[in-house]
């Protein structure tokens, strides 16, 4: 076991850093080497061999044979299956990569194999090296972390191999949160090998257990859609070279330099410091507060022992803190009704002051006050807006497109801020806030109804734990100022928020095989539907199209509103409706149905059922 000032937990596989390859996308160099067996984590013995599925596995050897570990390529008869570039590009999900990592679910073939993962990691190395043009003489450092998914360990190993093949120094964090991975690009602490040049988080958020994926970061923030496409195109070329090397039966191995670091302790200590500072540098500003956490068996369990308890909070009744990638209790998703019922019950059963719930990788969160009132979706946005506008009066709050009219009134009339409603997608919302600041419009908060929230003060990182720290800051500072205790101070901050009696989302699917498409794309068909709706609305005096709108068709009428938009990636038109009564919501739905019913490739059954036709 090795340590750096007591901070680095263990070295995994240690070797010299390899020469960077500036043309990874076309010249994927495989390094031939013997790997040191010292300080392996976990301790194993055996030889690494490429099997028929191109998966690096350990063949157990007797103790007498323990020694050097070699990587042996399979023969041409067990070559890596071909994967077309188009299949790599299908793994893109906006600014993330997602695929099926566990086989066995009917209709969901394996797409995120270990070999594909290696290629993607090497593709990221190539992309990163192209961005860091002045580092040809030194090794790049990349941190790797994962959530609690059952495929996490094998993908972490595959990512590490892919990075190391490209000559990158790999720093493994193990179980981690997405926000912590970004922070590792900013932290200046050589004891933890920080800052790293880039970071990879292995996660698929709240998706089912068989899925997984990747998020990528540099010190400039999360990568955008063009960057992800670039990485996948590089990965497709690299994958072909892996297959070619394998088919020749050559001995191939990556020169690895992998360390394990307890970085989550660093990240958590920063959150603790933020709360103490807000409370006037009191050591335990939450002493006496009873706060329960629901981690949903994801990566958020650390928040109890490493954040709340050092601050003095009582945490009994916290639940589902142990990581379990099968998510046996509920989906770790603040938008999920079952998940919110679980944390609400925990608060009421334990008579807690506050409940906190995280998604799988902790970049989203929600809360529940002592009475069981939920702070999620529009309420969470309202609460965060109230906190931010106290600190930055008049600032702009950027949200996604499906926020309510009542929220706009609350932000602008009650709080004196400006509500800038933009597009769906947390990266869209964050990028728009950054853009507004760049052109002179002050914005300090970018937040989605999904629970993604980013603050300018926190480097525009969507960090669920940091959002909750802002709530804790308010609790601690309020009590220090003699304004009382408990969560009432938070509840009072959203007083006056008008909320609809009815709020629904209906998903209208487009049948891509329907003759009505005439061989065209679902995107073009969806745009035609939206244009027809827009034309119909303009002829209806009862309806008013939103004068400023960045996505789909948003219309007010009957005391409520609807928004029909086209999904970015799927052949679906989501329809959101909010109204003061079911009757008014049905009237709005009727208007949409009448406008789009002639589009026969559009499945309007959910809409028809809602209106009772």
Coordinates of C-alpha atoms in Angstrom, one line a residue:
X1 CA 0.0 0.0 0.0
X2 CA 1.3 3.4 -1.0
X3 CA 0.2 6.8 0.3
X4 CA 0.9 10.5 -0.5
X5 CA 0.7 12.4 2.8
X6 CA -2.0 10.0 3.9
X7 CA -4.3 11.2 1.2
X8 CA -3.9 8.7 -1.6
X9 CA -5.6 5.5 -0.6
X10 CA -3.8 3.0 -2.8
X11 CA -1.9 2.6 -6.1
X12 CA -3.5 0.2 -8.5
X13 CA -1.1 -0.5 -11.3
X14 CA 2.0 1.7 -11.6
X15 CA 4.2 2.2 -14.6
X16 CA 5.9 5.0 -16.5
X17 CA 3.7 7.5 -18.3
X18 CA 3.6 6.8 -22.0
X19 CA 4.2 9.2 -24.9
X20 CA 1.1 11.1 -25.9
X21 CA -0.2 10.4 -29.4
X22 CA -1.4 13.5 -31.1
X23 CA -3.4 11.5 -33.7
X24 CA -5.3 9.1 -31.5
X25 CA -8.3 9.2 -33.9
X26 CA -6.3 7.6 -36.7
X27 CA -3.2 6.1 -35.1
X28 CA -4.1 4.2 -32.0
X29 CA -0.8 3.1 -30.5
X30 CA -0.9 0.0 -28.4
X31 CA 2.0 -0.2 -26.0
X32 CA 3.8 -3.5 -25.4
X33 CA 4.8 -3.9 -21.8
X34 CA 4.8 -6.1 -18.7
X35 CA 2.7 -4.8 -15.8
X36 CA 4.1 -4.6 -12.3
X37 CA 2.2 -6.9 -9.9
X38 CA 3.0 -4.8 -6.9
X39 CA 0.3 -2.9 -5.1
X40 CA -2.6 -4.2 -7.2
X41 CA -6.0 -3.0 -6.0
X42 CA -7.9 -5.2 -5.4
X43 CA -5.2 -7.9 -4.7
X44 CA -5.5 -10.4 -7.5
X45 CA -3.3 -12.9 -9.2
X46 CA -3.3 -14.2 -12.7
X47 CA -2.8 -13.2 -16.3
X48 CA -4.9 -10.7 -18.2
X49 CA -6.2 -12.2 -21.4
X50 CA -8.4 -11.0 -24.3
X51 CA -11.4 -13.3 -24.4
X52 CA -13.7 -13.9 -27.4
X53 CA -15.8 -10.9 -26.4
X54 CA -12.8 -8.7 -26.1
X55 CA -13.2 -8.3 -22.4
X56 CA -10.1 -8.2 -20.2
X57 CA -10.4 -10.9 -17.6
X58 CA -8.3 -12.4 -14.9
X59 CA -7.6 -16.1 -15.2
X60 CA -6.8 -17.3 -11.7
X61 CA -3.4 -18.8 -11.2
X62 CA -1.9 -20.7 -8.2
X63 CA 0.1 -18.8 -5.7
X64 CA 3.3 -20.3 -7.1
X65 CA 2.6 -18.6 -10.4
X66 CA 1.9 -15.2 -9.1
X67 CA 4.2 -12.6 -10.6
X68 CA 4.0 -10.6 -13.8
X69 CA 0.8 -10.0 -15.6
X70 CA 0.6 -10.1 -19.4
X71 CA -2.0 -8.9 -21.9
X72 CA -2.5 -11.5 -24.6
X73 CA -4.4 -10.8 -27.7
X74 CA -7.0 -13.3 -28.9
X75 CA -6.4 -15.1 -32.2
X76 CA -8.1 -14.0 -35.4
X77 CA -10.8 -16.5 -34.8
X78 CA -11.9 -14.6 -31.7
X79 CA -11.6 -11.1 -33.2
X80 CA -13.5 -8.2 -31.8
X81 CA -16.9 -7.9 -33.5
X82 CA -17.2 -5.0 -35.9
X83 CA -19.0 -1.8 -34.7
X84 CA -19.9 0.8 -37.3
X85 CA -19.3 4.5 -36.7
X86 CA -23.1 5.1 -36.8
X87 CA -23.4 2.7 -33.8
X88 CA -21.0 4.8 -31.8
X89 CA -22.9 8.0 -32.7
X90 CA -26.1 6.4 -31.5
X91 CA -24.6 6.3 -28.0
X92 CA -24.8 10.1 -27.8
X93 CA -27.5 11.5 -25.6
X94 CA -27.2 15.2 -25.8
X95 CA -24.0 16.1 -23.9
X96 CA -23.7 12.6 -22.4
X97 CA -23.0 9.1 -23.6
X98 CA -25.5 6.4 -22.7
X99 CA -26.0 2.8 -23.7
X100 CA -26.9 -0.7 -22.5
X101 CA -24.1 -2.1 -20.3
X102 CA -25.7 -5.2 -18.9
X103 CA -27.1 -7.9 -21.2
X104 CA -30.2 -9.9 -20.6
X105 CA -33.1 -7.4 -21.0
X106 CA -35.2 -8.4 -23.9
X107 CA -35.1 -6.0 -26.8
X108 CA -32.1 -4.1 -25.4
X109 CA -28.9 -5.5 -26.9
X110 CA -25.6 -4.8 -25.4
X111 CA -24.1 -1.5 -26.8
X112 CA -21.7 -0.3 -24.1
X113 CA -19.2 -3.2 -24.1
X114 CA -15.8 -3.0 -22.3
X115 CA -14.0 -2.7 -25.7
X116 CA -16.3 0.1 -26.8
X117 CA -15.7 1.8 -23.5
X118 CA -11.9 1.5 -23.9
X119 CA -12.2 3.2 -27.3
X120 CA -14.4 6.0 -26.0
X121 CA -11.9 6.7 -23.1
X122 CA -9.1 6.8 -25.6
X123 CA -11.2 9.0 -27.8
X124 CA -11.6 11.4 -24.9
X125 CA -7.8 11.3 -24.4
X126 CA -7.4 12.3 -28.1
X127 CA -9.9 15.1 -27.8
X128 CA -8.3 16.4 -24.5
X129 CA -4.8 16.3 -26.0
X130 CA -6.1 18.4 -29.0
X131 CA -7.4 20.9 -26.5
X132 CA -4.2 21.0 -24.5
X133 CA -1.8 21.6 -27.3
X134 CA 1.1 22.7 -25.1
X135 CA 1.3 19.5 -23.0
X136 CA 3.1 17.2 -25.4
X137 CA 6.0 16.8 -23.0
X138 CA 4.0 15.7 -20.0
X139 CA 1.3 13.3 -19.1
X140 CA -2.3 14.3 -18.9
X141 CA -4.1 13.3 -15.7
X142 CA -7.7 12.2 -15.9
X143 CA -9.9 11.3 -12.9
X144 CA -12.4 8.5 -13.2
X145 CA -15.4 7.9 -10.9
X146 CA -18.7 6.0 -11.0
X147 CA -22.1 5.8 -9.3
X148 CA -23.6 2.6 -7.8
X149 CA -24.6 0.8 -10.9
X150 CA -23.7 -2.9 -11.1
X151 CA -21.7 -2.4 -14.3
X152 CA -19.7 0.4 -12.8
X153 CA -16.5 -1.5 -11.8
X154 CA -16.0 -3.2 -15.2
X155 CA -16.5 0.0 -17.0
X156 CA -14.2 1.9 -14.7
X157 CA -11.5 -0.7 -15.4
X158 CA -12.2 -0.4 -19.2
X159 CA -12.1 3.4 -19.0
X160 CA -8.8 3.1 -17.2
X161 CA -7.3 0.8 -19.8
X162 CA -8.5 3.1 -22.6
X163 CA -6.9 6.1 -21.0
X164 CA -3.7 4.3 -20.1
X165 CA -3.3 3.0 -23.7
X166 CA -3.3 6.6 -24.8
X167 CA -0.5 7.4 -22.2
X168 CA -2.7 9.2 -19.7
X169 CA -2.2 9.0 -16.0
X170 CA -5.4 7.6 -14.4
X171 CA -6.7 8.6 -11.0
X172 CA -9.6 6.4 -9.9
X173 CA -12.0 7.8 -7.3
X174 CA -14.3 4.7 -7.1
X175 CA -17.9 5.6 -5.9
X176 CA -18.3 9.3 -6.5
X177 CA -20.7 12.0 -7.5
X178 CA -20.8 13.8 -10.8
X179 CA -20.3 17.2 -9.3
X180 CA -17.2 15.9 -7.4
X181 CA -15.7 14.8 -10.7
X182 CA -16.0 18.2 -12.2
X183 CA -14.5 19.8 -9.0
X184 CA -11.4 17.6 -9.4
X185 CA -10.5 19.7 -12.4
X186 CA -10.5 22.8 -10.2
X187 CA -9.1 21.6 -6.9
X188 CA -5.4 22.6 -6.4
X189 CA -4.0 19.9 -4.2
X190 CA -1.1 17.9 -5.4
X191 CA -1.5 15.4 -2.5
X192 CA -4.7 14.3 -4.4
X193 CA -3.1 14.6 -7.8
X194 CA -5.3 17.7 -8.4
X195 CA -6.1 19.5 -10.5
X196 CA -6.7 16.8 -13.2
X197 CA -6.8 17.8 -16.9
X198 CA -10.0 16.0 -17.5
X199 CA -12.6 13.9 -15.7
X200 CA -14.9 11.0 -16.6
X201 CA -18.0 10.1 -14.6
X202 CA -19.5 6.7 -15.3
X203 CA -23.3 7.1 -14.8
X204 CA -26.7 6.9 -16.5
X205 CA -28.5 9.0 -13.8
X206 CA -31.8 7.4 -12.9
X207 CA -32.1 5.0 -15.9
X208 CA -32.7 1.3 -15.3
X209 CA -30.0 -0.9 -13.8
X210 CA -28.8 -2.3 -17.2
X211 CA -27.9 1.1 -18.6
X212 CA -24.8 3.1 -18.1
X213 CA -22.9 5.9 -19.7
X214 CA -20.3 8.7 -19.4
X215 CA -20.1 12.4 -18.6
X216 CA -17.0 14.3 -19.3
X217 CA -15.5 17.5 -17.7
X218 CA -12.6 19.9 -18.0
X219 CA -12.0 22.9 -15.9
X220 CA -14.2 24.8 -18.4
X221 CA -17.2 22.6 -17.3
X222 CA -19.1 19.8 -18.9
X223 CA -18.5 19.0 -22.6
X224 CA -21.1 20.0 -25.2
X225 CA -22.8 18.1 -27.9
X226 CA -20.2 18.8 -30.6
X227 CA -17.5 17.6 -28.2
X228 CA -19.3 14.3 -27.5
X229 CA -19.7 13.7 -31.3
X230 CA -16.0 14.4 -31.8
X231 CA -15.1 11.9 -29.0
X232 CA -17.4 9.2 -30.5
X233 CA -16.0 9.7 -34.0
X234 CA -12.5 9.3 -32.6
X235 CA -13.6 6.2 -30.7
X236 CA -15.0 4.6 -33.8
X237 CA -11.6 4.9 -35.5
X238 CA -9.8 3.7 -32.5
X239 CA -12.1 0.7 -32.1
X240 CA -11.2 -0.5 -35.6
X241 CA -7.6 -0.5 -34.7
X242 CA -8.2 -2.5 -31.6
X243 CA -10.0 -5.0 -33.8
X244 CA -7.2 -5.0 -36.3
X245 CA -4.5 -5.6 -33.7
X246 CA -6.6 -8.3 -32.1
X247 CA -7.2 -10.1 -35.4
X248 CA -3.4 -10.3 -36.0
X249 CA -3.0 -12.2 -32.7
X250 CA -0.4 -9.8 -31.4
X251 CA 0.5 -9.4 -27.8
X252 CA -0.9 -6.0 -26.9
X253 CA -1.0 -4.2 -23.6
X254 CA -1.5 -0.8 -22.2
X255 CA 1.1 0.9 -20.0
X256 CA -0.9 1.7 -17.0
X257 CA -0.4 4.4 -14.3
X258 CA -3.5 4.1 -12.1
X259 CA -3.9 5.5 -8.6
X260 CA -6.9 5.3 -6.1
X261 CA -7.7 8.5 -4.3
X262 CA -10.3 9.4 -1.7
X263 CA -11.4 12.6 -3.4
X264 CA -14.9 12.5 -2.1
X265 CA -13.6 13.5 1.3
X266 CA -12.1 16.6 -0.2
X267 CA -15.3 17.5 -2.0
X268 CA -17.4 16.9 1.1
X269 CA -15.1 19.0 3.3
X270 CA -15.7 21.9 0.9
X271 CA -19.4 21.6 1.3
X272 CA -19.0 21.6 5.1
X273 CA -16.8 24.7 5.0
X274 CA -19.5 26.5 2.9
X275 CA -22.2 26.0 5.5
X276 CA -19.9 27.0 8.4
X277 CA -18.9 30.2 6.6
X278 CA -22.5 31.1 6.0
X279 CA -23.2 30.7 9.7
X280 CA -20.4 32.9 10.8
X281 CA -17.7 30.2 11.1
X282 CA -19.6 28.2 13.8
X283 CA -18.2 24.7 14.0
X284 CA -21.6 22.9 14.2
X285 CA -24.2 25.3 12.8
X286 CA -26.8 22.6 12.3
X287 CA -26.6 21.2 15.9
X288 CA -30.2 20.3 16.9
X289 CA -31.5 20.2 13.4
X290 CA -33.0 16.8 12.4
X291 CA -32.3 16.2 8.7
X292 CA -33.0 12.9 6.9
X293 CA -31.5 11.9 3.6
X294 CA -32.7 9.5 1.0
X295 CA -29.9 8.5 -1.4
X296 CA -32.0 6.0 -3.3
X297 CA -29.1 3.5 -3.1
X298 CA -27.1 5.8 -5.4
X299 CA -23.9 7.7 -4.7
X300 CA -25.4 10.3 -2.3
X301 CA -25.0 8.4 0.9
X302 CA -21.8 10.3 1.7
X303 CA -23.9 13.4 2.5
X304 CA -25.0 12.0 5.9
X305 CA -21.6 11.1 7.4
X306 CA -19.3 13.5 5.6
X307 CA -21.5 16.7 5.5
X308 CA -24.5 16.7 7.8
X309 CA -23.0 15.0 10.9
X310 CA -19.8 17.1 11.0
X311 CA -22.1 20.1 11.0
X312 CA -23.9 18.7 14.0
X313 CA -27.2 17.6 12.4
X314 CA -29.2 14.6 13.7
X315 CA -29.6 12.2 10.8
X316 CA -31.5 9.2 12.3
X317 CA -34.1 8.0 9.9
X318 CA -32.0 8.5 6.8
X319 CA -32.5 5.7 4.3
X320 CA -31.2 3.8 1.3
X321 CA -27.7 5.2 1.9
X322 CA -26.0 1.9 0.9
X323 CA -25.0 1.8 -2.8
X324 CA -27.0 -0.8 -4.7
X325 CA -27.1 -0.7 -8.5
X326 CA -30.3 -2.7 -8.7
X327 CA -32.1 0.2 -6.9
X328 CA -34.4 -2.1 -4.9
X329 CA -36.3 0.6 -3.0
X330 CA -37.3 3.2 -5.6
X331 CA -35.9 4.9 -8.6
X332 CA -33.3 7.5 -7.4
X333 CA -35.1 10.4 -9.1
X334 CA -36.5 13.6 -7.5
X335 CA -39.1 13.7 -10.3
X336 CA -40.4 10.3 -9.4
X337 CA -43.6 10.2 -7.3
X338 CA -42.7 7.0 -5.5
X339 CA -39.3 8.5 -4.6
X340 CA -40.8 11.7 -3.3
X341 CA -43.4 9.7 -1.2
X342 CA -40.5 7.8 0.3
X343 CA -38.6 10.8 1.5
X344 CA -41.8 12.5 2.7
X345 CA -42.7 9.5 4.8
X346 CA -39.3 9.5 6.3
X347 CA -39.6 13.1 7.3
X348 CA -43.0 12.7 8.9
X349 CA -42.2 9.3 10.6
X350 CA -39.1 10.8 12.1
X351 CA -40.5 14.2 12.8
X352 CA -37.5 15.7 11.0
X353 CA -37.0 19.4 10.2
X354 CA -36.0 18.7 6.6
X355 CA -35.7 15.8 4.1
X356 CA -33.2 15.7 1.3
X357 CA -33.3 13.3 -1.7
X358 CA -30.7 12.9 -4.5
X359 CA -30.7 11.2 -7.8
X360 CA -28.1 8.4 -8.6
X361 CA -25.1 10.6 -9.3
X362 CA -26.1 13.6 -7.1
X363 CA -26.3 16.2 -9.8
X364 CA -30.0 16.6 -9.0
X365 CA -31.9 16.9 -5.7
X366 CA -35.1 17.9 -4.0
X367 CA -36.2 18.6 -0.4
X368 CA -39.2 18.2 1.9
X369 CA -40.1 20.5 4.8
X370 CA -41.2 19.4 8.3
X371 CA -44.9 19.3 7.3
X372 CA -44.2 17.0 4.3
X373 CA -44.4 19.8 1.6
X374 CA -42.2 19.0 -1.3
X375 CA -39.6 21.4 -2.7
X376 CA -39.2 20.0 -6.2
X377 CA -39.9 21.1 -9.8
X378 CA -41.5 24.7 -9.7
X379 CA -41.3 24.9 -5.9
X380 CA -37.6 24.1 -5.8
X381 CA -37.0 26.7 -8.5
X382 CA -39.0 29.2 -6.5
X383 CA -37.1 28.5 -3.3
X384 CA -33.7 28.7 -5.0
X385 CA -34.8 31.9 -6.8
X386 CA -35.8 33.5 -3.5
X387 CA -32.4 32.6 -1.9
X388 CA -30.4 33.9 -4.9
X389 CA -32.5 37.1 -5.4
X390 CA -31.8 37.9 -1.7
X391 CA -28.1 37.8 -2.5
X392 CA -28.3 39.3 -6.0
X393 CA -31.4 41.6 -6.3
X394 CA -32.8 41.9 -9.7
X395 CA -30.8 39.1 -11.3
X396 CA -32.1 36.8 -14.1
X397 CA -33.3 33.3 -13.3
X398 CA -32.9 31.0 -16.3
X399 CA -35.2 27.9 -16.4
X400 CA -36.3 25.2 -18.8
X401 CA -39.4 25.6 -21.0
X402 CA -42.0 23.7 -18.9
X403 CA -42.0 26.0 -15.9
X404 CA -45.3 27.4 -14.9
X405 CA -46.8 30.9 -15.5
X406 CA -47.2 31.1 -11.7
X407 CA -43.4 30.8 -11.3
X408 CA -42.9 33.7 -13.7
X409 CA -45.3 35.8 -11.6
X410 CA -43.5 34.8 -8.4
X411 CA -40.0 35.6 -9.6
X412 CA -40.9 38.8 -11.3
X413 CA -43.7 40.3 -9.2
X414 CA -42.9 38.9 -5.7
X415 CA -39.1 38.6 -5.8
X416 CA -38.3 41.5 -8.2
X417 CA -36.2 39.3 -10.5
X418 CA -36.4 38.4 -14.2
X419 CA -37.5 35.0 -15.4
X420 CA -35.9 33.8 -18.6
X421 CA -37.6 30.7 -19.8
X422 CA -35.4 28.8 -22.2
X423 CA -35.2 25.2 -23.6
X424 CA -35.4 21.8 -22.0
X425 CA -32.0 20.2 -21.2
X426 CA -29.8 21.2 -18.2
X427 CA -26.9 22.0 -20.5
X428 CA -29.1 24.3 -22.6
X429 CA -30.2 26.1 -19.5
X430 CA -26.7 26.5 -18.1
X431 CA -25.2 27.6 -21.4
X432 CA -27.9 30.2 -21.8
X433 CA -27.2 31.7 -18.4
X434 CA -23.5 31.8 -19.3
X435 CA -24.4 33.5 -22.6
X436 CA -26.6 36.1 -20.9
X437 CA -23.8 37.1 -18.6
X438 CA -21.4 37.4 -21.5
X439 CA -23.7 40.0 -23.2
X440 CA -24.2 42.0 -20.0
X441 CA -27.4 40.5 -18.5
X442 CA -26.6 39.3 -15.0
X443 CA -27.8 35.8 -14.2
X444 CA -26.8 33.8 -11.1
X445 CA -29.0 30.8 -11.3
X446 CA -29.8 28.2 -14.1
X447 CA -32.2 25.5 -13.0
X448 CA -34.4 22.9 -14.6
X449 CA -37.7 21.4 -13.3
X450 CA -35.9 18.0 -13.2
X451 CA -33.8 19.2 -10.2
X452 CA -30.6 20.2 -12.2
X453 CA -29.5 23.5 -10.7
X454 CA -26.3 25.5 -11.3
X455 CA -25.1 28.7 -9.7
X456 CA -22.6 31.2 -11.0
X457 CA -20.8 31.2 -7.7
X458 CA -20.2 27.4 -8.1
X459 CA -18.7 27.5 -11.6
X460 CA -22.1 26.9 -13.3
X461 CA -21.9 23.2 -12.1
X462 CA -25.3 21.4 -11.8
X463 CA -24.7 20.1 -8.3
X464 CA -27.5 18.6 -6.3
X465 CA -25.5 18.6 -3.1
X466 CA -24.5 22.2 -3.5
X467 CA -28.2 23.2 -4.0
X468 CA -29.0 21.5 -0.7
X469 CA -26.1 23.3 0.9
X470 CA -27.7 26.6 -0.1
X471 CA -30.8 25.4 1.9
X472 CA -28.7 24.4 4.8
X473 CA -27.0 27.8 4.7
X474 CA -30.4 29.4 5.0
X475 CA -31.4 27.3 8.0
X476 CA -28.1 27.9 9.8
X477 CA -27.9 31.6 9.1
X478 CA -31.5 32.2 10.0
X479 CA -31.1 30.6 13.4
X480 CA -27.8 32.4 14.0
X481 CA -29.7 35.7 13.2
X482 CA -32.4 34.8 15.7
X483 CA -35.0 34.2 13.0
X484 CA -36.1 30.8 14.4
X485 CA -35.3 27.2 13.6
X486 CA -36.7 24.4 11.5
X487 CA -37.7 24.4 7.9
X488 CA -40.4 27.1 8.3
X489 CA -37.9 29.7 7.1
X490 CA -37.7 27.9 3.8
X491 CA -41.4 27.3 3.5
X492 CA -42.1 31.0 4.1
X493 CA -39.8 31.9 1.2
X494 CA -42.1 30.3 -1.3
X495 CA -45.3 31.8 0.1
X496 CA -47.4 33.4 -2.7
X497 CA -46.3 30.9 -5.4
X498 CA -49.3 30.2 -7.5
X499 CA -49.6 26.5 -8.4
X500 CA -51.9 24.9 -10.9
X501 CA -54.6 22.5 -9.8
X502 CA -53.9 20.3 -12.8
X503 CA -50.5 19.6 -14.3
X504 CA -50.0 16.8 -16.8
X505 CA -47.5 15.7 -19.4
X506 CA -48.7 13.6 -22.3
X507 CA -46.2 12.0 -24.8
X508 CA -47.3 11.8 -28.4
X509 CA -45.1 9.3 -30.3
X510 CA -44.3 9.4 -34.0
X511 CA -44.4 6.1 -35.8
X512 CA -41.3 6.3 -38.0
X513 CA -42.5 3.5 -40.2
X514 CA -45.8 5.1 -41.0
X515 CA -46.4 5.9 -44.7
X516 CA -47.4 9.4 -43.7
X517 CA -43.7 10.2 -43.1
X518 CA -43.0 9.3 -46.8
X519 CA -39.5 8.3 -45.9
X520 CA -38.7 11.5 -44.2
X521 CA -37.3 12.0 -40.7
X522 CA -39.3 12.1 -37.5
X523 CA -37.8 15.5 -36.8
X524 CA -39.2 17.0 -40.0
X525 CA -42.6 15.4 -39.3
X526 CA -42.6 16.8 -35.8
X527 CA -41.8 20.3 -37.0
X528 CA -44.8 20.0 -39.4
X529 CA -47.0 19.1 -36.5
X530 CA -45.8 22.1 -34.6
X531 CA -46.3 24.5 -37.5
X532 CA -49.9 23.2 -38.0
X533 CA -50.6 23.8 -34.3
X534 CA -49.1 27.3 -34.5
X535 CA -51.3 28.2 -37.5
X536 CA -54.4 26.9 -35.8
X537 CA -53.7 28.9 -32.6
X538 CA -53.3 32.1 -34.5
X539 CA -56.9 31.7 -35.8
X540 CA -58.4 31.1 -32.4
X541 CA -59.3 34.2 -30.4
X542 CA -59.5 32.2 -27.1
X543 CA -55.8 31.3 -27.3
X544 CA -52.7 33.4 -27.1
X545 CA -49.3 32.2 -28.3
X546 CA -46.4 33.2 -26.0
X547 CA -44.7 36.3 -27.5
X548 CA -41.2 35.0 -26.4
X549 CA -40.6 31.3 -26.7
X550 CA -37.5 29.3 -27.5
X551 CA -38.9 25.8 -27.9
X552 CA -42.0 24.3 -29.4
X553 CA -45.4 26.1 -29.3
X554 CA -46.4 27.6 -25.9
X555 CA -50.0 28.9 -25.7
X556 CA -52.1 30.5 -22.9
X557 CA -55.9 30.1 -22.6
X558 CA -58.7 29.1 -20.2
X559 CA -56.6 30.3 -17.2
X560 CA -53.8 27.9 -18.0
X561 CA -51.3 27.1 -20.7
X562 CA -49.9 24.2 -22.8
X563 CA -46.5 23.6 -24.5
X564 CA -46.1 21.1 -27.3
X565 CA -42.4 20.5 -28.2
X566 CA -40.3 18.0 -30.1
X567 CA -37.9 15.8 -28.2
X568 CA -34.3 16.4 -29.1
X569 CA -33.4 12.7 -29.5
X570 CA -36.6 10.7 -29.7
X571 CA -39.6 10.5 -32.0
X572 CA -41.9 12.0 -29.4
X573 CA -43.8 15.3 -29.0
X574 CA -44.2 15.9 -25.2
X575 CA -47.3 18.0 -24.3
X576 CA -47.4 19.8 -21.0
X577 CA -50.6 21.3 -19.8
X578 CA -51.3 23.3 -16.6
X579 CA -54.7 24.7 -15.7
X580 CA -56.8 25.8 -12.7
X581 CA -59.2 22.9 -13.2
X582 CA -59.5 19.6 -15.0
X583 CA -62.2 21.1 -17.1
X584 CA -60.0 23.9 -18.3
X585 CA -57.1 21.4 -18.9
X586 CA -59.4 19.3 -21.1
X587 CA -60.4 22.4 -23.1
X588 CA -56.7 23.1 -23.8
X589 CA -56.1 19.4 -24.7
X590 CA -59.1 19.5 -27.1
X591 CA -57.6 22.4 -29.0
X592 CA -54.3 20.6 -29.4
X593 CA -56.1 17.4 -30.5
X594 CA -58.2 19.2 -33.1
X595 CA -55.1 20.8 -34.5
X596 CA -53.0 17.7 -34.9
X597 CA -55.5 14.9 -35.5
X598 CA -54.8 14.8 -39.3
X599 CA -51.2 13.7 -38.7
X600 CA -51.9 10.0 -38.8
X601 CA -48.3 8.9 -37.9
X602 CA -48.8 10.7 -34.6
X603 CA -50.1 8.5 -31.8
X604 CA -52.6 10.7 -30.0
X605 CA -54.1 8.0 -27.9
X606 CA -52.8 9.5 -24.6
X607 CA -54.3 12.9 -25.6
X608 CA -57.6 11.2 -26.7
X609 CA -57.9 9.4 -23.4
X610 CA -57.2 12.6 -21.4
X611 CA -60.0 14.5 -23.1
X612 CA -62.4 11.5 -22.8
X613 CA -63.1 11.1 -26.5

